[in-house]
Amino acid sequence: MEKRWWQEAVVYQIYCKSFCDTNGDGIGDLGGVISKLPMLKELGINCIWFNPIYKSPQVDNGYDISDYQDIEPSFGTMEQFKELLDKAHAMGIRVVMDLVLNHTSDQHKWFQESRKSKDNPYRDYYVWRAPKENGKEPNNWGNYFYEGRGSAWQFDETTGEYYLHNYSVKMPDVNWEYEPLRQEMYKMMTWWLDLGVDGFRLDAINRLKKPAGLPDSKMPPAPPVGIYGYVVDRAICTNVPGIHELLRTINKEVWSKYDCMTVGECGNLSSDGALDYISQGNNEIDMLFHFEIGKNPNIITVNEYKQTQQRWIDLMQHNAWITQFLTNHDSARQVSRFGNDQQYRVPSAKLLATLIHTMPGTPFVYQGEEIGMTNVHFDTIDDYDERYTVGKYYTAVEAGEDPEVALSRLRPTSRDNARTPYQWDDSENAGFTTGKPWIKVNPRYTEINYAADRASKDSIFEFYKKLIAMRKTNPAIIDGDFKFLLMDHPQMVMYLRKCARQTLLVVCNFSDETVPVQIPAELEGFTWERLLTNREETAPSLERRDNWLPWEAEVYQVKL
Ligand code: GLC
Ligand code: CA
């Protein structure tokens, strides 16, 4: 396929609210991002994805947008955004915005108008339905935020109808069936692209199309929340027939006119259904995020990891490109979830990075991964902020679960694990703010922070720098074929990347144990030169190796 800039990019995801605060209000801001651009430049990334920074009541930390064409005041101003964009561009860093097309805030002027009367010109910007004869909600859907405690429909007194909100009650779903809404969205996206942004991460993009007639979900309501009768069926509004036609239309009207990147968040999508979205000839979206790696939180075997990667990498044979990431702002921290955040925190953080940066596809780094930030363990539910954790907690407790048990169950998967402030140094509040941070700092900041990492001879940041730099000088990383070796080995992840000019070998011991390995016969007869290791103490030779240290990760190339 014809090479596009985002295939060579390394994307760094910034959760602005938790990155760096410059005015002491406890909230990260654009000034903070501007001040850290040199650090990002040094890291070597060449694209930033901003979680939503639009004007927003912050019910869902910015995913509830009240004005698509303004900056959230607690983050900064449009002037500052333009300054940031210019500075980033001058450094060779592109900027991608998070775009929420499935819903807006209930404070958005479209919704304010829409709810006023049935004949308001904005009425059909949203999904309104009359109550059932018994006054009840139009169907049995439960919203995602309250785990079946709440309907996906909210009754609105003024007009006596219900509006649809798959997420929070303060985030009504918009109606993509209505042409004027589409036109507004095209205009808005065009405005950002004309301003100079380089693309979009598309929130919940495979959920824009709702099933015809909005039928009841057939899925049984799961206990204990079954008592409310609402069904949280994320599949029912996902990948609905017609979604592809809709994406092709948006692509034609907007994205195709710019050299921009689009990466869609696609929950409830397996590799089977993915090609329709990302096959270049389809002209829909460029790449997508799937959630098939580690679907069951915290549990993934090395074999499952390899099989899943193989299925997605196979799609690349069909004129498609994939993403490489393990976690983001919606999940636990990768070193806690897939690595070992205690004894082997440093080598396991480096191993996970090695996989992300040397597998086929575009790597995405979530802020803090480059210094090995870990999950947080808050003692009380009051210290948690994000809606899923809080909603699930109260649902469970209401249904009779012991509060302590519920909290220990929810901690490992809470999205707040990834949302605590960036740990810059070991001063109060980890150097994130001089004020009171909007969410507590992870107490491990005295040990794990940017300054300490940079001062360490074992720096994770330095390792990321090397990996990112390698991408620029080793053609096999971007263009090479891919082949797993030792596919059935329960601990080792080993693969070849091969293009006309280069052969690379990646060897990772994805475990806490020292693993003896017979080097596969097909690697014999070449001279292997070590390009990178996270275990400097081992000898730089493949031939003499018969065992691999816990979390050891290395990259070799065939010496010509
Ligand atoms: C996506 C976002 C998540 C948000 C949700 C609703 O999943 O990544 O953070 O809560 O959409 O917009
Ligand atoms: Ca601030």
mmCIF file of C-alpha atoms in Angstrom, residues 167-394:
data_model
loop_
_atom_site.group_PDB
_atom_site.id
_atom_site.type_symbol
_atom_site.label_atom_id
_atom_site.label_comp_id
_atom_site.label_asym_id
_atom_site.label_seq_id
_atom_site.Cartn_x
_atom_site.Cartn_y
_atom_site.Cartn_z
ATOM 1 C CA TYR A 167 -23.296 6.734 28.204
ATOM 2 C CA SER A 168 -24.019 9.246 31.004
ATOM 3 C CA VAL A 169 -27.419 10.920 31.291
ATOM 4 C CA LYS A 170 -25.480 14.127 30.645
ATOM 5 C CA MET A 171 -24.192 12.795 27.326
ATOM 6 C CA PRO A 172 -27.112 12.434 24.885
ATOM 7 C CA ASP A 173 -26.392 10.408 21.716
ATOM 8 C CA VAL A 174 -26.650 12.466 18.538
ATOM 9 C CA ASN A 175 -28.730 11.367 15.580
ATOM 10 C CA TRP A 176 -26.613 10.565 12.530
ATOM 11 C CA GLU A 177 -29.734 9.777 10.499
ATOM 12 C CA TYR A 178 -30.455 13.492 10.324
ATOM 13 C CA GLU A 179 -28.679 15.264 7.481
ATOM 14 C CA PRO A 180 -28.381 18.719 9.133
ATOM 15 C CA LEU A 181 -26.540 17.095 12.065
ATOM 16 C CA ARG A 182 -24.162 15.432 9.632
ATOM 17 C CA GLN A 183 -23.509 18.720 7.890
ATOM 18 C CA GLU A 184 -22.704 20.445 11.208
ATOM 19 C CA MET A 185 -20.264 17.661 12.091
ATOM 20 C CA TYR A 186 -18.554 17.881 8.687
ATOM 21 C CA LYS A 187 -18.226 21.637 9.077
ATOM 22 C CA MET A 188 -16.751 21.277 12.543
ATOM 23 C CA MET A 189 -14.182 18.654 11.486
ATOM 24 C CA THR A 190 -13.239 20.718 8.446
ATOM 25 C CA TRP A 191 -12.717 23.727 10.691
ATOM 26 C CA TRP A 192 -10.183 21.822 12.814
ATOM 27 C CA LEU A 193 -8.368 20.439 9.802
ATOM 28 C CA ASP A 194 -8.193 23.923 8.294
ATOM 29 C CA LEU A 195 -6.751 25.148 11.571
ATOM 30 C CA GLY A 196 -3.929 22.674 11.013
ATOM 31 C CA VAL A 197 -4.604 19.642 13.147
ATOM 32 C CA ASP A 198 -3.334 16.431 11.623
ATOM 33 C CA GLY A 199 -6.172 14.054 12.260
ATOM 34 C CA PHE A 200 -8.543 12.513 14.733
ATOM 35 C CA ARG A 201 -8.812 9.708 17.207
ATOM 36 C CA LEU A 202 -12.464 8.831 16.771
ATOM 37 C CA ASP A 203 -14.231 8.023 20.005
ATOM 38 C CA ALA A 204 -16.619 5.045 19.983
ATOM 39 C CA ILE A 205 -16.742 5.358 16.211
ATOM 40 C CA ASN A 206 -18.402 2.004 15.504
ATOM 41 C CA ARG A 207 -21.408 3.080 17.604
ATOM 42 C CA LEU A 208 -22.665 5.990 15.518
ATOM 43 C CA LYS A 209 -25.292 3.922 13.768
ATOM 44 C CA LYS A 210 -28.204 2.651 15.875
ATOM 45 C CA PRO A 211 -30.241 -0.436 14.960
ATOM 46 C CA ALA A 212 -33.385 0.287 12.949
ATOM 47 C CA GLY A 213 -36.463 0.610 15.146
ATOM 48 C CA LEU A 214 -34.340 0.617 18.326
ATOM 49 C CA PRO A 215 -35.462 -2.889 19.373
ATOM 50 C CA ASP A 216 -35.172 -4.339 22.882
ATOM 51 C CA SER A 217 -31.941 -6.181 23.572
ATOM 52 C CA LYS A 218 -32.504 -9.942 23.773
ATOM 53 C CA MET A 219 -29.625 -10.303 26.196
ATOM 54 C CA PRO A 220 -30.844 -11.269 29.686
ATOM 55 C CA PRO A 221 -30.192 -8.607 32.328
ATOM 56 C CA ALA A 222 -27.262 -9.852 34.367
ATOM 57 C CA PRO A 223 -27.641 -10.288 38.113
ATOM 58 C CA PRO A 224 -27.404 -8.479 40.495
ATOM 59 C CA VAL A 225 -28.382 -5.498 38.382
ATOM 60 C CA GLY A 226 -31.061 -7.578 36.661
ATOM 61 C CA ILE A 227 -33.454 -6.341 39.337
ATOM 62 C CA TYR A 228 -33.669 -3.014 37.524
ATOM 63 C CA GLY A 229 -34.613 -4.647 34.239
ATOM 64 C CA TYR A 230 -32.136 -2.702 32.109
ATOM 65 C CA VAL A 231 -29.709 -4.495 29.852
ATOM 66 C CA VAL A 232 -26.236 -3.182 29.233
ATOM 67 C CA ASP A 233 -25.715 -4.642 25.805
ATOM 68 C CA ARG A 234 -22.777 -2.861 24.269
ATOM 69 C CA ALA A 235 -23.118 -4.929 21.128
ATOM 70 C CA ILE A 236 -26.566 -3.702 20.171
ATOM 71 C CA CYS A 237 -25.436 -0.271 19.018
ATOM 72 C CA THR A 238 -22.089 -1.473 17.701
ATOM 73 C CA ASN A 239 -21.115 -2.373 14.108
ATOM 74 C CA VAL A 240 -24.745 -1.944 13.055
ATOM 75 C CA PRO A 241 -25.428 -2.383 9.306
ATOM 76 C CA GLY A 242 -25.048 0.984 7.654
ATOM 77 C CA ILE A 243 -22.063 2.030 9.769
ATOM 78 C CA HIS A 244 -19.664 1.440 6.880
ATOM 79 C CA GLU A 245 -21.674 3.516 4.484
ATOM 80 C CA LEU A 246 -21.773 6.297 7.063
ATOM 81 C CA LEU A 247 -17.996 6.215 7.572
ATOM 82 C CA ARG A 248 -17.400 6.231 3.832
ATOM 83 C CA THR A 249 -19.592 9.296 3.573
ATOM 84 C CA ILE A 250 -17.711 11.155 6.307
ATOM 85 C CA ASN A 251 -14.447 10.116 4.708
ATOM 86 C CA LYS A 252 -15.561 11.440 1.343
ATOM 87 C CA GLU A 253 -16.965 14.685 2.735
ATOM 88 C CA VAL A 254 -14.063 15.499 5.059
ATOM 89 C CA TRP A 255 -11.110 13.211 5.779
ATOM 90 C CA SER A 256 -10.230 12.373 2.182
ATOM 91 C CA LYS A 257 -9.650 16.050 1.471
ATOM 92 C CA TYR A 258 -6.734 16.256 3.909
ATOM 93 C CA ASP A 259 -3.512 14.370 4.538
ATOM 94 C CA CYS A 260 -4.849 13.438 7.941
ATOM 95 C CA MET A 261 -4.803 10.347 10.097
ATOM 96 C CA THR A 262 -7.955 8.739 11.495
ATOM 97 C CA VAL A 263 -7.828 6.096 14.181
ATOM 98 C CA GLY A 264 -11.113 4.771 15.466
ATOM 99 C CA GLU A 265 -11.863 3.393 18.889
ATOM 100 C CA CYS A 266 -13.741 0.165 18.158
ATOM 101 C CA GLY A 267 -15.033 -1.692 21.186
ATOM 102 C CA ASN A 268 -16.837 -4.988 20.548
ATOM 103 C CA LEU A 269 -14.943 -5.647 17.359
ATOM 104 C CA SER A 270 -12.937 -8.772 16.585
ATOM 105 C CA SER A 271 -10.346 -9.192 13.868
ATOM 106 C CA ASP A 272 -13.080 -10.864 11.786
ATOM 107 C CA GLY A 273 -15.053 -7.665 11.335
ATOM 108 C CA ALA A 274 -12.135 -5.263 11.224
ATOM 109 C CA LEU A 275 -11.108 -5.244 7.573
ATOM 110 C CA ASP A 276 -14.268 -3.488 6.456
ATOM 111 C CA TYR A 277 -13.232 -0.520 8.575
ATOM 112 C CA ILE A 278 -9.527 -0.353 7.805
ATOM 113 C CA SER A 279 -8.952 -1.827 4.379
ATOM 114 C CA GLN A 280 -7.554 1.152 2.482
ATOM 115 C CA GLY A 281 -9.709 0.548 -0.569
ATOM 116 C CA ASN A 282 -12.840 0.942 1.536
ATOM 117 C CA ASN A 283 -12.067 4.578 2.338
ATOM 118 C CA GLU A 284 -13.396 4.481 5.874
ATOM 119 C CA ILE A 285 -10.813 4.948 8.639
ATOM 120 C CA ASP A 286 -7.035 4.491 8.570
ATOM 121 C CA MET A 287 -6.530 2.434 11.713
ATOM 122 C CA LEU A 288 -8.447 1.274 14.732
ATOM 123 C CA PHE A 289 -7.990 0.387 18.369
ATOM 124 C CA HIS A 290 -9.340 -3.048 19.244
ATOM 125 C CA PHE A 291 -9.566 -4.541 22.686
ATOM 126 C CA GLU A 292 -8.771 -8.170 22.021
ATOM 127 C CA ILE A 293 -5.517 -8.173 23.938
ATOM 128 C CA GLY A 294 -6.270 -8.800 27.565
ATOM 129 C CA LYS A 295 -10.020 -8.767 27.258
ATOM 130 C CA ASN A 296 -10.365 -10.275 30.698
ATOM 131 C CA PRO A 297 -8.734 -7.588 32.758
ATOM 132 C CA ASN A 298 -5.269 -8.549 33.941
ATOM 133 C CA ILE A 299 -5.420 -12.037 32.542
ATOM 134 C CA ILE A 300 -3.736 -12.871 29.316
ATOM 135 C CA THR A 301 -1.479 -15.755 28.585
ATOM 136 C CA VAL A 302 1.546 -15.307 26.400
ATOM 137 C CA ASN A 303 0.009 -17.724 23.928
ATOM 138 C CA GLU A 304 -3.201 -15.705 23.744
ATOM 139 C CA TYR A 305 -1.130 -12.593 23.202
ATOM 140 C CA LYS A 306 0.709 -14.173 20.280
ATOM 141 C CA GLN A 307 -2.407 -15.632 18.689
ATOM 142 C CA THR A 308 -4.236 -12.331 18.898
ATOM 143 C CA GLN A 309 -1.317 -10.409 17.436
ATOM 144 C CA GLN A 310 -1.053 -12.943 14.624
ATOM 145 C CA ARG A 311 -4.731 -12.563 13.701
ATOM 146 C CA TRP A 312 -4.427 -8.771 13.490
ATOM 147 C CA ILE A 313 -1.076 -8.800 11.701
ATOM 148 C CA ASP A 314 -2.606 -11.134 9.107
ATOM 149 C CA LEU A 315 -5.058 -8.377 8.230
ATOM 150 C CA MET A 316 -2.148 -6.304 6.962
ATOM 151 C CA GLN A 317 -1.968 -8.653 3.962
ATOM 152 C CA HIS A 318 -5.199 -7.044 2.827
ATOM 153 C CA ASN A 319 -4.084 -3.483 2.337
ATOM 154 C CA ALA A 320 -4.681 -2.513 5.951
ATOM 155 C CA TRP A 321 -2.597 -1.058 8.746
ATOM 156 C CA ILE A 322 -2.864 -1.725 12.493
ATOM 157 C CA THR A 323 -2.103 -0.022 15.810
ATOM 158 C CA GLN A 324 0.201 -1.292 18.546
ATOM 159 C CA PHE A 325 -0.732 -0.365 22.105
ATOM 160 C CA LEU A 326 -1.471 -2.204 25.303
ATOM 161 C CA THR A 327 -3.293 0.356 27.410
ATOM 162 C CA ASN A 328 -4.657 3.902 27.400
ATOM 163 C CA HIS A 329 -6.649 6.298 29.593
ATOM 164 C CA ASP A 330 -9.459 3.743 29.871
ATOM 165 C CA SER A 331 -7.503 0.938 31.461
ATOM 166 C CA ALA A 332 -5.019 -0.092 34.077
ATOM 167 C CA ARG A 333 -1.334 0.744 33.622
ATOM 168 C CA GLN A 334 0.438 -1.620 31.250
ATOM 169 C CA VAL A 335 3.328 -2.486 33.548
ATOM 170 C CA SER A 336 0.864 -3.455 36.293
ATOM 171 C CA ARG A 337 -1.484 -5.278 33.984
ATOM 172 C CA PHE A 338 0.875 -7.188 31.709
ATOM 173 C CA GLY A 339 4.257 -6.817 33.388
ATOM 174 C CA ASN A 340 5.468 -6.991 36.968
ATOM 175 C CA ASP A 341 5.206 -3.632 38.733
ATOM 176 C CA GLN A 342 7.275 -4.757 41.733
ATOM 177 C CA GLN A 343 10.569 -6.623 41.440
ATOM 178 C CA TYR A 344 10.713 -6.447 37.628
ATOM 179 C CA ARG A 345 9.092 -3.090 37.023
ATOM 180 C CA VAL A 346 11.957 -1.693 34.980
ATOM 181 C CA PRO A 347 12.739 -4.668 32.722
ATOM 182 C CA SER A 348 9.067 -5.527 32.213
ATOM 183 C CA ALA A 349 8.209 -1.925 31.274
ATOM 184 C CA LYS A 350 11.005 -2.088 28.713
ATOM 185 C CA LEU A 351 9.886 -5.451 27.392
ATOM 186 C CA LEU A 352 6.343 -4.242 26.796
ATOM 187 C CA ALA A 353 7.747 -1.191 25.023
ATOM 188 C CA THR A 354 9.911 -3.425 22.848
ATOM 189 C CA LEU A 355 6.855 -5.353 21.681
ATOM 190 C CA ILE A 356 4.847 -2.205 20.963
ATOM 191 C CA HIS A 357 7.656 -0.600 18.991
ATOM 192 C CA THR A 358 8.904 -3.563 16.981
ATOM 193 C CA MET A 359 5.693 -5.357 16.034
ATOM 194 C CA PRO A 360 4.080 -4.326 12.739
ATOM 195 C CA GLY A 361 1.861 -1.239 12.951
ATOM 196 C CA THR A 362 1.917 2.231 14.477
ATOM 197 C CA PRO A 363 2.961 2.427 18.155
ATOM 198 C CA PHE A 364 0.926 4.448 20.655
ATOM 199 C CA VAL A 365 2.566 5.458 23.933
ATOM 200 C CA TYR A 366 0.300 6.518 26.786
ATOM 201 C CA GLN A 367 1.745 9.230 29.018
ATOM 202 C CA GLY A 368 3.770 7.843 31.902
ATOM 203 C CA GLU A 369 4.589 4.511 30.245
ATOM 204 C CA GLU A 370 7.981 5.930 29.331
ATOM 205 C CA ILE A 371 8.846 6.160 33.029
ATOM 206 C CA GLY A 372 7.076 2.943 34.046
ATOM 207 C CA MET A 373 4.151 4.450 35.951
ATOM 208 C CA THR A 374 2.063 1.865 37.811
ATOM 209 C CA ASN A 375 -1.490 1.298 39.024
ATOM 210 C CA VAL A 376 -2.719 3.189 42.061
ATOM 211 C CA HIS A 377 -4.291 1.709 45.177
ATOM 212 C CA PHE A 378 -6.703 4.195 46.746
ATOM 213 C CA ASP A 379 -8.123 3.220 50.131
ATOM 214 C CA THR A 380 -11.613 4.638 49.724
ATOM 215 C CA ILE A 381 -14.110 4.923 46.886
ATOM 216 C CA ASP A 382 -14.185 8.688 47.484
ATOM 217 C CA ASP A 383 -10.703 8.971 46.029
ATOM 218 C CA TYR A 384 -11.873 7.426 42.757
ATOM 219 C CA ASP A 385 -13.280 9.745 40.131
ATOM 220 C CA GLU A 386 -14.141 7.900 36.978
ATOM 221 C CA ARG A 387 -17.734 6.943 36.320
ATOM 222 C CA TYR A 388 -17.360 3.231 35.651
ATOM 223 C CA THR A 389 -15.609 2.477 38.929
ATOM 224 C CA VAL A 390 -17.923 4.662 40.972
ATOM 225 C CA GLY A 391 -21.050 3.396 39.189
ATOM 226 C CA LYS A 392 -20.064 -0.257 39.510
ATOM 227 C CA TYR A 393 -19.162 0.203 43.164
ATOM 228 C CA TYR A 394 -22.492 1.672 44.219
#
